[in-house]
Each structure stands twice: as structure tokens, then as C-alpha cells.
Short mmCIF file of C-alpha atoms and ligand atoms in Angstrom, two decimals:
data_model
loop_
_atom_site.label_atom_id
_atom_site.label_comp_id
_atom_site.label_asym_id
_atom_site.label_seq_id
_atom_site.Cartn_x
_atom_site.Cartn_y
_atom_site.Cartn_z
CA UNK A 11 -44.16 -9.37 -20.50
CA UNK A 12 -41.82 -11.28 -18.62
CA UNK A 13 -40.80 -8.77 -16.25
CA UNK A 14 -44.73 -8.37 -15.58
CA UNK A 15 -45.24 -11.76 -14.68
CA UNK A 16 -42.19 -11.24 -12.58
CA UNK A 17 -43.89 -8.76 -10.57
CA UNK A 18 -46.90 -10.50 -10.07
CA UNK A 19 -44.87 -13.35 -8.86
CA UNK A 20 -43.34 -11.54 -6.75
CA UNK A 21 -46.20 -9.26 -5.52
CA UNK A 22 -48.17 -12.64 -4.67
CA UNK A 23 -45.11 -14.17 -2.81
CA UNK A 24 -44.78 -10.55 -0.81
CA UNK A 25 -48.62 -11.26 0.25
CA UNK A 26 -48.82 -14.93 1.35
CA UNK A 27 -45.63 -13.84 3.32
CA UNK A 28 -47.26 -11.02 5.28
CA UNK A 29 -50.80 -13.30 5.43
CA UNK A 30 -48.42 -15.96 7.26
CA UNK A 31 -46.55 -13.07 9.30
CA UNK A 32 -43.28 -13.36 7.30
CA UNK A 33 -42.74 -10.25 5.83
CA UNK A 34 -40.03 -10.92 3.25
CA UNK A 35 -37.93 -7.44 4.01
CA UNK A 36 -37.60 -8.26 8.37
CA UNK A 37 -35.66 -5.90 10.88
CA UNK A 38 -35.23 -5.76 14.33
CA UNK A 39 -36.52 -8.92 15.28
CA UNK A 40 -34.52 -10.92 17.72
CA UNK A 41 -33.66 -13.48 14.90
CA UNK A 42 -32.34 -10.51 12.78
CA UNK A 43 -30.52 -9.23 15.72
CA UNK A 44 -29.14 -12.58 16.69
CA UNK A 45 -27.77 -13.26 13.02
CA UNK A 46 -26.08 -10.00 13.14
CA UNK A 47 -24.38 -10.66 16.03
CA UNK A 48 -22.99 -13.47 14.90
CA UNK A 49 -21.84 -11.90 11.93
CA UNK A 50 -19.71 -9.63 13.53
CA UNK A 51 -18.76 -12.70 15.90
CA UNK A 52 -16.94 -13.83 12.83
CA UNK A 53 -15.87 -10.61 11.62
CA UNK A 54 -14.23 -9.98 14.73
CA UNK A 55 -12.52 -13.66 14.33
CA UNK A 56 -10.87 -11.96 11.05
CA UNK A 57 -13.22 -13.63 8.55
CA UNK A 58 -13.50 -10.89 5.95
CA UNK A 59 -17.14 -9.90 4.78
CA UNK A 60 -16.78 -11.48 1.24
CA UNK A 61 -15.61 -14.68 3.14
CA UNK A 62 -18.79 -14.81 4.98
CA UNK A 63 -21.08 -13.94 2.01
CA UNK A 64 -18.97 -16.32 -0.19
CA UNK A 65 -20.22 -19.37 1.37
CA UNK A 66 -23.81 -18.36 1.43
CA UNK A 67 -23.96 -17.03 -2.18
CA UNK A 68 -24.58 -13.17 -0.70
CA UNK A 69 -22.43 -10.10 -1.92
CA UNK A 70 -19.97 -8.70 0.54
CA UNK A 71 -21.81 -5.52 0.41
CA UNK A 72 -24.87 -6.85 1.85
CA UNK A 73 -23.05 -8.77 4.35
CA UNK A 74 -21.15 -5.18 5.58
CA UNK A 75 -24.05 -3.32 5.35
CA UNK A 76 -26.26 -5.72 7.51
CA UNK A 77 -23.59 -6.08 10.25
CA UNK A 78 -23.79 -2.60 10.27
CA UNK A 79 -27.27 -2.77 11.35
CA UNK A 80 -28.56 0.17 8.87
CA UNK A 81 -31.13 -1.49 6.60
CA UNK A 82 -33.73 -4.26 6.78
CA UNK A 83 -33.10 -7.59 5.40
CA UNK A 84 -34.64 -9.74 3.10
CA UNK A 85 -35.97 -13.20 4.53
CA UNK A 86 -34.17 -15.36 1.77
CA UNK A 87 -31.21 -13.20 2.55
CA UNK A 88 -31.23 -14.01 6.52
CA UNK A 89 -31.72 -17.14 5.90
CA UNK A 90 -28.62 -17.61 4.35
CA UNK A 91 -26.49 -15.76 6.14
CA UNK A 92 -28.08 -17.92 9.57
CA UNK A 93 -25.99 -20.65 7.76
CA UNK A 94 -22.02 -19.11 7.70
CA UNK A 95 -19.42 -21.23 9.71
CA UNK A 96 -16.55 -20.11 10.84
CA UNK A 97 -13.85 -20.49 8.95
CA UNK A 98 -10.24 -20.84 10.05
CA UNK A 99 -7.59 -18.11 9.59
CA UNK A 100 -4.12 -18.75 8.40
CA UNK A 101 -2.87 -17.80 12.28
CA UNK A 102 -5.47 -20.57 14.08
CA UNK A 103 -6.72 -23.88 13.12
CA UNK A 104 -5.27 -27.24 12.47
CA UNK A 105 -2.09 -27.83 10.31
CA UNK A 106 -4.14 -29.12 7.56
CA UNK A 107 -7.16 -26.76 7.94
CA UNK A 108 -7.63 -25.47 4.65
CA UNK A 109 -7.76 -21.02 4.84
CA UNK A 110 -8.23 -18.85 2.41
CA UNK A 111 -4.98 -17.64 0.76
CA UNK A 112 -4.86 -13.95 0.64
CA UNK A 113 -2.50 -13.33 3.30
CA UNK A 114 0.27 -15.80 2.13
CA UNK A 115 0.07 -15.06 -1.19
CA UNK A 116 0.09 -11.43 -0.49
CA UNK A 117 3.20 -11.94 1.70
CA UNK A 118 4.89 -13.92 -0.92
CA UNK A 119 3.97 -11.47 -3.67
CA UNK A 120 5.52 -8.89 -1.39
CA UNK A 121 9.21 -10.35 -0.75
CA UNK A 122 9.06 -11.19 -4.99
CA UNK A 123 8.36 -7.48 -4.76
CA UNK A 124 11.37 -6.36 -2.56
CA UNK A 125 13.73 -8.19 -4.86
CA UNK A 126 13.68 -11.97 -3.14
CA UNK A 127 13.47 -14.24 -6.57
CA UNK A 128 10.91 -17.35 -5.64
CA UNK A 129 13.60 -19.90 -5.67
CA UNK A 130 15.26 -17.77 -2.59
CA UNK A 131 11.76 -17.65 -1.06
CA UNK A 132 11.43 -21.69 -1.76
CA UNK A 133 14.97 -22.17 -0.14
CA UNK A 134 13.90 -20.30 3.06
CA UNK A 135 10.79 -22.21 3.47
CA UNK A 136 12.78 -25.36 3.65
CA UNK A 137 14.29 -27.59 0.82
CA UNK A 138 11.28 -29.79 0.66
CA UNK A 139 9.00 -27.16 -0.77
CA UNK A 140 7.69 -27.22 -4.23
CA UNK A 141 8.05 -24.45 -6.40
CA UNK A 142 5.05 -24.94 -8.08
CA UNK A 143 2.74 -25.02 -5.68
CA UNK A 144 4.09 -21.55 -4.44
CA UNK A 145 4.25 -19.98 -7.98
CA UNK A 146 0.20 -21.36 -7.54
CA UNK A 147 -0.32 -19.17 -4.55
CA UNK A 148 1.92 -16.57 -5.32
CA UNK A 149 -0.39 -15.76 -8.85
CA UNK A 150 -3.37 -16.03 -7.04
CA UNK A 151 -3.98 -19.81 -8.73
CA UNK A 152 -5.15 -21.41 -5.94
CA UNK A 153 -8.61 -20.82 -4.27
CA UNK A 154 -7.30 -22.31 -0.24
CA UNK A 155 -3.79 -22.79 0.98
CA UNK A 156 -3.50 -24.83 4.76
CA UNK A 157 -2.62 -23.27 7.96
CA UNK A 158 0.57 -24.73 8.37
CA UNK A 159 1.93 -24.09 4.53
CA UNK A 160 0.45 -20.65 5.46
CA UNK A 161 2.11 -20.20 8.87
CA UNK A 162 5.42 -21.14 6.82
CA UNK A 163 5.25 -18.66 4.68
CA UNK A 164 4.26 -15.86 7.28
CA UNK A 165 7.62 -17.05 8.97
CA UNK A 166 9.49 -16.47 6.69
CA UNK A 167 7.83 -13.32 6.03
CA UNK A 168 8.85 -12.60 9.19
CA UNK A 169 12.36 -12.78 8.74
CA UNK A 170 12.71 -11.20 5.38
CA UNK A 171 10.23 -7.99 4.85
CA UNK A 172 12.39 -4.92 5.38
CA UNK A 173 15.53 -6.19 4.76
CA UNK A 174 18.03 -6.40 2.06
CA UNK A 175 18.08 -8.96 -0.45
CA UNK A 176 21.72 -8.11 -1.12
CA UNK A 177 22.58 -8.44 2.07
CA UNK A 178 20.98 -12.21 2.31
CA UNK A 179 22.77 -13.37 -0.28
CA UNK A 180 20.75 -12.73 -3.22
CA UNK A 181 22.30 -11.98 -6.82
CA UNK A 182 22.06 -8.64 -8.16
CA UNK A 183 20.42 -10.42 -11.65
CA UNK A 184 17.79 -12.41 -9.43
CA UNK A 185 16.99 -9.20 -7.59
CA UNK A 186 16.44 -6.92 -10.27
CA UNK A 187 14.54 -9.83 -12.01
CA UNK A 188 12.34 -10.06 -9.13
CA UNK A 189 11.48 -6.86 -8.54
CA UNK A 190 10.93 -6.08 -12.60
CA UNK A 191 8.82 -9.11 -12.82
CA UNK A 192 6.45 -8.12 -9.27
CA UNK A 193 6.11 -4.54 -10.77
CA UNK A 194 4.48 -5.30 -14.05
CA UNK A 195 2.10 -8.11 -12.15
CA UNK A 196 1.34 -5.02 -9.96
CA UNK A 197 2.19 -6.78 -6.88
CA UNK A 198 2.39 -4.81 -3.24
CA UNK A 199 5.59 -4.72 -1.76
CA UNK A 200 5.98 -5.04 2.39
CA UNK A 201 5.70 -1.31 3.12
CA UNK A 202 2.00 -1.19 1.59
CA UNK A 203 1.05 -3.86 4.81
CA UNK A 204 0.68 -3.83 8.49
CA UNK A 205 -0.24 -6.79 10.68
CA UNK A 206 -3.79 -5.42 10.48
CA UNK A 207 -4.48 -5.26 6.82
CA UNK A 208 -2.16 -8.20 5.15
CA UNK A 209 -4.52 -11.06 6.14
CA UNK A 210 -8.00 -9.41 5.41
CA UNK A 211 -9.00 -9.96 1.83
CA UNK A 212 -11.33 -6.47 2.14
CA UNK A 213 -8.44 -4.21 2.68
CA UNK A 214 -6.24 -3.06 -0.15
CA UNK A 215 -2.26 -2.27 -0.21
CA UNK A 216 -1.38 1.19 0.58
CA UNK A 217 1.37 2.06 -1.50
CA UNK A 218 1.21 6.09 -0.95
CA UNK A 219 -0.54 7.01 2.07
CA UNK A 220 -3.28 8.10 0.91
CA UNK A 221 -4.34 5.17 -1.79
CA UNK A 222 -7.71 5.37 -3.24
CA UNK A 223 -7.32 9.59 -3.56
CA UNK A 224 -6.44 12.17 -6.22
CA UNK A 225 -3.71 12.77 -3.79
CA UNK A 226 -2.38 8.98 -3.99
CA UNK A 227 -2.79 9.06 -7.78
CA UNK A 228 -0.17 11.72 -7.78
CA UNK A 229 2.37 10.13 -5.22
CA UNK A 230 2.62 7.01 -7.85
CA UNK A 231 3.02 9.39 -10.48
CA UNK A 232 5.56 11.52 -8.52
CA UNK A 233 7.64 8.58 -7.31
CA UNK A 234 7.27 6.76 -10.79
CA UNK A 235 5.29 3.89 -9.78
CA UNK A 236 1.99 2.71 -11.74
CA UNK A 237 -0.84 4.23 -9.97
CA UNK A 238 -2.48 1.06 -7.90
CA UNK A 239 -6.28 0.22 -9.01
CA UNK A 240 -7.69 2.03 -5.47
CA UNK A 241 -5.79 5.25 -6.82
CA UNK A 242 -7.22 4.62 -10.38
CA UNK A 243 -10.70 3.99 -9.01
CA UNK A 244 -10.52 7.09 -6.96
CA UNK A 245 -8.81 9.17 -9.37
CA UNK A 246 -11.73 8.30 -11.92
CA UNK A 247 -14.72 9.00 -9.10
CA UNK A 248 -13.42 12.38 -8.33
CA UNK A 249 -13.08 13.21 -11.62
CA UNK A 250 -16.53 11.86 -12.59
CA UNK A 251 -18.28 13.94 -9.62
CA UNK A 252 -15.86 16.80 -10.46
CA UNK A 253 -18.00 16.44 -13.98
CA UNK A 254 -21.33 16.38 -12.54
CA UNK A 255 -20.61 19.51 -10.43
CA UNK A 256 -19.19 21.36 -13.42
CA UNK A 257 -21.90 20.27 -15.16
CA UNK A 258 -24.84 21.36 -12.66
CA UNK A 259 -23.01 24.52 -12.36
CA UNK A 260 -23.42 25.52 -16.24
CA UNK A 261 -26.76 24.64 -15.95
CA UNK A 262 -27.44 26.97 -13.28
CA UNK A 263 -25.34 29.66 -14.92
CA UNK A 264 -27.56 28.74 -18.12
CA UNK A 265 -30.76 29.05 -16.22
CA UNK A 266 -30.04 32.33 -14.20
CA UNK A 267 -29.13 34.54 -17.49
CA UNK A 268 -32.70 33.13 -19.17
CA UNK A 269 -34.02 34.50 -16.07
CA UNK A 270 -32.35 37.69 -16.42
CA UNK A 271 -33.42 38.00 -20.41
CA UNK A 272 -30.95 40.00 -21.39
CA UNK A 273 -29.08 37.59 -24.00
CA UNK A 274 -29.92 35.57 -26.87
CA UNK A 275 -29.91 31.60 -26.92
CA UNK A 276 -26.53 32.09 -28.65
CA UNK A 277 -25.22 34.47 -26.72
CA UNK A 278 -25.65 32.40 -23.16
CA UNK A 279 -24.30 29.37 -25.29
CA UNK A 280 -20.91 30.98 -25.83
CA UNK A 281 -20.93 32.41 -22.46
CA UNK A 282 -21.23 29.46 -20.53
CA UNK A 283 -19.95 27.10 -23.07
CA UNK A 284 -22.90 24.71 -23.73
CA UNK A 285 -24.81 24.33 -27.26
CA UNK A 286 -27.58 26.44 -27.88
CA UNK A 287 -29.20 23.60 -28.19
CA UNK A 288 -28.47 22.69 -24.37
CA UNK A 289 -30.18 26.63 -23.49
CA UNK A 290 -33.15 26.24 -25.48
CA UNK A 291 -33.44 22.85 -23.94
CA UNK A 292 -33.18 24.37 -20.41
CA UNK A 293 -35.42 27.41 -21.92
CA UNK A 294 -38.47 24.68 -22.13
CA UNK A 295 -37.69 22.88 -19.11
CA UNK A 296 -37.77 26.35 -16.69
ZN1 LIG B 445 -2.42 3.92 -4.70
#
């Protein structure tokens, strides 16, 4: 009922929009084509695609896909997206510029991850800095850090990833702690970044080399670390299609010995391994 009147809503809005010349899907025009530029104008500036569709209330999906210049558009969608600003990375902008977090946090996650316990991070960022605030950012608590907390922390980055907390003067108890603790949260440590993907909240850590494969799923479980949720995702959509294919295969195996005749319903069942159910199903559907 509802979903009727839906449609009809929607059919009538679709046809005063094409009597008044605004088709609500548009593509091509110079407004769509100016819009798109300027999406990738701010992609290229590092905002990330969910950081542009964030603001406007559109999923990062569309946003990638549009830029990409592949599909239409709808009119309430343009219209949105007409309406991004730039925002400010941790690397430009003011001092007190707020910028979304990912980077720092990721960075700080990492060294917790490499065995630097927070209160050795806090120390290195200079004695005035509170601990609480960078447990905030560290757990992903915070929603915006500022560009000049964030360019702290990616100095110190700087310093730290790839070396030795041993070396630096941090206890063996406090390392071990650290590292235990990052583990079970799951958190990256430096060698899953590079200066390219540590700041850009669509990428994802690479922990194996080939994250987000079958492959990857077995590094983690070769080296003994918990598979990361690309490798789980990946591991679970190969698997699925790996299903589907098995799957279509019986049926064709089903449906070429009907075709041949030779064999009962229960007969092809226990040669391809499907109920006879399943055969006499495909039996009616041939
Ligand atoms: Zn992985």
C-alpha cells in the first residue's frame, strides 16, 4: 500500500521534473561535469571519498563512483555534492584547523603497536600533553583532532616507526604490554603504512602483502597473526563465489545426465551429490 503510494509519488515527481526539463537521473551536462571536477579537485587535495560524502549526507560509494564518471546522477544527489568544502588535511591548514583524525590516530595506534607504551608516546610529544586526550584519539574516540596536535604526532611518528623500543629506552614490561594490548585491539603496526596510505581514511593497513586475498588470509595464519578484517572479508567472498561456482557446476552436471536419460532421479542424486529432490526440481525446470 505504502510502497504504492511511494511509487506514485515518485512517478509524479519523475514527470513534473522532465515537464520542467529537470530530469531527476542528469549526466553529461556541464553542471554534472563541473561538480565532478571538483570532486576530484578535492580528492586530489587528499580528502578521502567518505570525507566528501560525509558532509553532504551521500555514501562514499556514490561519491567514487561519480568521480569516476561511469553512471548518471540523481538531481538531489548533485545537488548535494555541489555543496562539499574543502576540508583541511592534518599536513596543511591552520594550527587550530580542526582535520579528521585517521592519520594520527593510525600513527599512534601503530608505535602502541611496535611496543612504544602511550606514556612513552606522551613523553615524546612534549611534557605538556594530556594522556587522555591521546588515549581519545588513539581508540578512535574522537570524531576531529587539529592540525598542529596532528602534525605533533606525525613528528614523532617520524622519529620512532622502525626503530627499537628497547633501544629508546623503553622497559621490557611496557613493551610487551604495549604490543599485547595493540594486538588484541587489532591495531596496524608501521610496516602495514606508507606515506601514501596512512592519512587516507579509504585505504586499509596491509599487514601481508596481499591483504584483502585468500593469499593474505594465509600469511596471518602462517606468521600467527589474527587475519585483518580486509583478509576476513576477502577470505569469505572467495569462498562464497567459490560456492556459487560449485554450485552452478552440479547443476549443470545434474542437467546434462537428465539429458542423456540414462539414470534414475536417484541415481544422478548420488552421482553429483545433490537431493533427488534438487534433480527432479531441475527435471521440471529443463
Ligand atoms: Zn590482511
Amino acid at each position: 500500500m505504502t510502497n504504492t503510494t511511494d511509487r506514485r509519488a515518485r512517478q509524479k515527481r519523475w514527470d513534473y521534473l522532465r515537464q520542467v526539463g529537470r530530469p531527476s537521473l542528469v549526466t553529461g551536462t556541464p553542471e554534472v561535469e563541473d561538480t565532478r571536477q571538483m570532486i576530484n579537485d578535492l580528492h586530489a587535495k587528499g580528502m578521502s571519498y567518505r570525507a566528501i560524502g560525509a558532509q553532504v549526507g551521500v555514501p562514499a560509494s556514490t561519491v567514487s563512483t561519480f568521480a569516476g564518471g561511469r553512471a548518471g546522477i540523481l538531481r538531489t544527489t548533485l545537488t548535494r555534492l555541489q555543496q562539499v568544502q574543502h576540508e583541511a588535511r592534518p599536513d596543511d591548514g591552520a594550527a587550530g584547523a580542526r582535520v579528521d583524525p585517521t592519520g594520527t590516530q593510525r600513527r599512534l595506534q601503530a608505535l602502541w603497536a611496535a611496543g612504544f607504551p602511550i606514556g612513552y608516546i606522551r613523553q615524546a610529544m612534549g611534557p605538556d600533553t594530556n594522556e587522555p586526550y591521546l588515549r581519545r584519539i588513539l581508540h578512535g574516540r574522537s570524531a576531529r583532532t587539529h592540525a598542529a596536535y596532528a602534525r605533533r604526532v606525525a613528528d614523532v611518528y617520524q622519529q620512532l616507526a622502525g626503530t627499537n623500543p628497547a633501544d629508546l629506552g623503553a622497559t621490557q614490561h611496557g613493551i610487551t604490554y604495549a604490543r599485547n594490548a595493540a594486538a588484541r585491539a587489532g591495531y596496524a603496526p608501521p610496516h602495514c603504512w606508507d606515506p601514501e596510505t596512512i592519512d587516507n581514511p579509504d585505504a586499509t593497513p596491509e599487514w601481508t602483502g596481499e591483504c584483502g586475498t585468500e593469499t593474505g588470509y594465509r600469511i596471518h595464519r602462517r606468521e600467527g597473526t589474527e587475519p585483518c578484517p580486509a583478509c576476513r572479508t576477502g577470505r569469505n567472498e572467495e569462498r562464497r563465489s567459490e560456492r556459487a561456482d560449485a554450485a552452478e557446476q552440479r547443476r549443470a552436471h545434474v542437467a546434462q545426465l537428465l539429458a542423456e536419460g540414462r539414470l534414475t532421479a536417484a541415481q544422478i542424486a548420488e552421482e553429483t551429490g545433490v537431493s533427488e529432490r534438487t534433480v527432479q526440481r531441475t527435471r521440471r525446470a529443463a
